[in-house]
CSV table of C-alpha atoms in Angstrom, one decimal:
chain,number,residue,atom,x,y,z
G,1,MET,CA,89.9,86.0,96.3
G,2,LEU,CA,91.9,88.8,98.0
G,3,LYS,CA,90.8,87.9,101.5
G,4,GLN,CA,92.1,84.3,101.1
G,5,ASP,CA,95.4,85.8,99.7
G,6,ILE,CA,95.8,87.8,102.9
G,7,LYS,CA,95.2,84.7,105.1
G,8,THR,CA,97.7,82.7,103.0
G,9,ALA,CA,100.3,85.5,103.3
G,10,THR,CA,99.7,85.6,107.1
G,11,THR,CA,100.4,81.9,107.4
G,12,GLU,CA,103.5,82.1,105.2
G,13,ALA,CA,104.8,85.1,107.3
G,14,LEU,CA,104.2,83.1,110.5
G,15,LYS,CA,106.1,80.1,109.1
G,16,ALA,CA,108.9,82.5,108.1
G,17,GLY,CA,109.0,84.1,111.5
G,18,ASP,CA,108.3,87.6,110.2
G,19,HIS,CA,106.4,88.9,113.2
G,20,PHE,CA,106.1,92.4,111.7
G,21,VAL,CA,104.3,91.3,108.6
G,22,VAL,CA,102.1,88.9,110.7
G,23,GLY,CA,101.1,91.8,112.9
G,24,VAL,CA,100.2,94.0,110.0
G,25,LEU,CA,98.2,91.3,108.2
G,26,ARG,CA,96.4,90.3,111.4
G,27,MET,CA,95.4,93.9,111.9
G,28,LEU,CA,94.1,94.0,108.3
G,29,SER,CA,92.2,90.7,108.8
G,30,ALA,CA,90.6,92.2,111.9
G,31,SER,CA,89.5,95.2,110.0
G,32,ILE,CA,88.0,93.0,107.3
G,33,LEU,CA,86.2,90.9,109.9
G,34,THR,CA,84.8,94.0,111.5
G,35,LYS,CA,83.4,95.2,108.2
G,36,GLU,CA,81.9,91.8,107.5
G,37,LYS,CA,80.2,91.8,110.9
G,38,ASP,CA,78.8,95.2,110.3
G,39,LYS,CA,77.5,94.0,106.9
G,40,ARG,CA,76.1,90.8,108.5
G,41,TYR,CA,74.3,92.9,111.2
G,42,LYS,CA,72.8,95.2,108.6
G,43,ILE,CA,71.6,92.3,106.4
G,44,SER,CA,70.1,90.4,109.4
G,45,ASN,CA,68.1,93.6,110.4
G,46,GLU,CA,66.8,94.0,106.8
G,47,LYS,CA,66.0,90.4,106.4
G,48,PRO,CA,65.2,88.8,109.8
G,49,ASP,CA,64.0,85.5,108.3
G,50,ILE,CA,67.2,84.9,106.2
G,51,ALA,CA,68.9,81.5,106.6
G,52,GLU,CA,72.2,81.3,108.4
G,53,GLU,CA,74.1,79.9,105.4
G,54,VAL,CA,72.8,82.6,103.1
G,55,LEU,CA,73.5,85.3,105.7
G,56,ALA,CA,77.1,84.1,106.0
G,57,LYS,CA,77.5,84.1,102.2
G,58,GLU,CA,76.0,87.5,101.7
G,59,SER,CA,78.0,89.1,104.5
G,60,GLU,CA,81.4,88.1,103.0
G,61,LEU,CA,83.2,91.1,101.5
G,62,THR,CA,83.9,91.2,97.8
G,63,ASP,CA,87.4,91.9,96.6
G,64,GLU,CA,86.4,95.5,95.8
G,65,GLN,CA,85.2,95.9,99.4
G,66,VAL,CA,88.5,94.4,100.8
G,67,ILE,CA,90.4,96.9,98.7
G,68,GLU,CA,88.4,99.6,100.3
G,69,VAL,CA,89.4,98.3,103.7
G,70,VAL,CA,93.1,98.1,102.7
G,71,SER,CA,92.9,101.7,101.4
G,72,SER,CA,91.3,102.8,104.6
G,73,GLU,CA,94.0,101.2,106.6
G,74,ILE,CA,96.7,102.9,104.5
G,75,LYS,CA,95.0,106.3,105.0
G,76,LYS,CA,94.9,105.8,108.8
G,77,ARG,CA,98.7,105.1,108.7
G,78,LYS,CA,99.4,108.2,106.5
G,79,ASP,CA,97.4,110.3,109.0
G,80,ALA,CA,99.4,108.7,111.9
G,81,ILE,CA,102.7,109.5,110.1
G,82,VAL,CA,101.8,113.2,109.9
G,83,LEU,CA,101.0,113.2,113.7
G,84,TYR,CA,104.2,111.3,114.6
G,85,GLU,CA,106.3,113.7,112.6
G,86,GLN,CA,104.7,116.7,114.3
G,87,GLY,CA,105.5,115.1,117.6
G,88,LYS,CA,109.1,114.4,116.6
G,89,ARG,CA,108.6,110.6,116.7
G,90,SER,CA,110.3,109.7,113.5
G,91,GLU,CA,110.8,106.0,114.6
G,92,LEU,CA,107.1,105.6,114.9
G,93,ALA,CA,106.5,107.3,111.6
G,94,GLU,CA,109.0,105.0,110.0
G,95,ASN,CA,107.2,102.0,111.4
G,96,GLU,CA,103.9,103.3,109.9
G,97,ARG,CA,105.7,103.6,106.5
G,98,LYS,CA,106.8,100.0,106.7
G,99,GLU,CA,103.2,98.9,107.4
G,100,ILE,CA,102.0,100.9,104.4
G,101,GLU,CA,104.5,99.0,102.2
G,102,VAL,CA,103.1,95.7,103.4
G,103,LEU,CA,99.5,96.8,102.9
G,104,LYS,CA,100.1,98.2,99.3
G,105,LYS,CA,100.7,94.7,98.1
G,106,TYR,CA,97.0,94.1,98.4
G,107,LEU,CA,95.9,97.1,96.3
G,108,PRO,CA,95.5,97.0,92.5
G,109,GLU,CA,98.4,98.5,90.6
G,110,GLN,CA,98.4,102.2,91.2
G,111,LEU,CA,98.0,104.7,88.4
G,112,SER,CA,101.0,106.8,87.4
G,113,SER,CA,100.7,110.6,87.8
G,114,GLU,CA,100.4,110.9,84.0
G,115,GLU,CA,97.6,108.4,83.7
G,116,LEU,CA,95.9,109.9,86.6
G,117,LYS,CA,96.1,113.4,85.1
G,118,LYS,CA,94.7,112.2,81.8
G,119,ILE,CA,91.7,110.5,83.6
G,120,VAL,CA,91.1,113.7,85.6
G,121,GLU,CA,91.2,115.8,82.5
G,122,GLU,CA,88.6,113.5,80.8
G,123,SER,CA,86.3,113.7,83.9
G,124,ILE,CA,86.6,117.5,83.9
G,125,ALA,CA,85.6,117.5,80.2
G,126,ASN,CA,82.8,115.1,80.8
G,127,THR,CA,81.3,117.1,83.7
G,128,GLY,CA,81.9,120.5,82.2
G,129,ALA,CA,83.7,121.7,85.4
G,130,LYS,CA,85.1,125.2,85.1
G,131,GLU,CA,86.0,126.2,88.7
G,132,ILE,CA,86.9,124.8,92.1
G,133,LYS,CA,83.3,124.6,93.3
G,134,ASP,CA,82.7,122.0,90.5
G,135,MET,CA,85.2,119.7,92.2
G,136,GLY,CA,82.5,117.5,93.8
G,137,ARG,CA,81.0,116.6,90.4
G,138,VAL,CA,84.4,115.7,89.0
G,139,MET,CA,85.2,113.5,92.1
G,140,GLN,CA,81.9,111.8,91.7
G,141,ASP,CA,82.6,111.0,88.0
G,142,LEU,CA,86.2,109.9,88.9
G,143,ALA,CA,85.4,107.7,91.9
G,144,PRO,CA,84.4,104.5,90.0
G,145,LYS,CA,87.3,104.8,87.5
G,146,ILE,CA,90.1,105.2,90.1
G,147,LYS,CA,88.7,103.3,93.1
G,148,GLY,CA,91.7,101.7,94.9
G,149,LYS,CA,94.1,102.8,92.1
G,150,ALA,CA,95.0,106.2,93.4
G,151,ASP,CA,95.4,108.2,96.5
G,152,GLY,CA,92.4,110.6,97.1
G,153,GLY,CA,94.7,113.4,98.2
G,154,GLU,CA,96.8,113.2,95.0
G,155,VAL,CA,93.6,113.1,92.9
G,156,SER,CA,92.2,116.2,94.6
G,157,LYS,CA,95.5,118.1,94.2
G,158,ILE,CA,95.5,117.3,90.4
G,159,ILE,CA,91.9,118.4,90.1
G,160,LYS,CA,92.6,121.7,91.9
G,161,GLU,CA,95.7,122.4,89.7
G,162,ILE,CA,93.7,121.8,86.5
G,163,LEU,CA,90.7,123.8,87.6
G,164,ILE,CA,92.8,126.7,88.8
G,165,LYS,CA,94.4,127.0,85.4
G,166,LYS,CA,91.0,127.3,83.6
């Protein structure tokens, strides 16, 4: 399970004395825990009579949900990089890039640009999209196929390029 891999990696980084990686992984673990608490709260409100053991089991995140958390953390760091660069704080931007490299280890293998373009073209054909206003339908069709495997910004850029040519 991915969550366990992250815990193991944190322990190994601690033993190795790699405080940077430990910090990044602890931040990630905290985000995962927050998501699990949110899920637990929601489940307990929907099913107030649920047993504690069942609630604990049901509120654990699946690997897919952990991947969503990792992707979200990477997106936060990419947004921070843009802001740091605008503020002429390149050392902070570089730190965020290093954190992204650590986090990327917990994502599934990313699709290449060619593979992504091919999948986008298939989705455009499947949905019958002809212009930019059809982009939402294409994204909806694409989402399950590329979840965690590609950056949303890159996907939307490819969709726009293809639809503009039509």
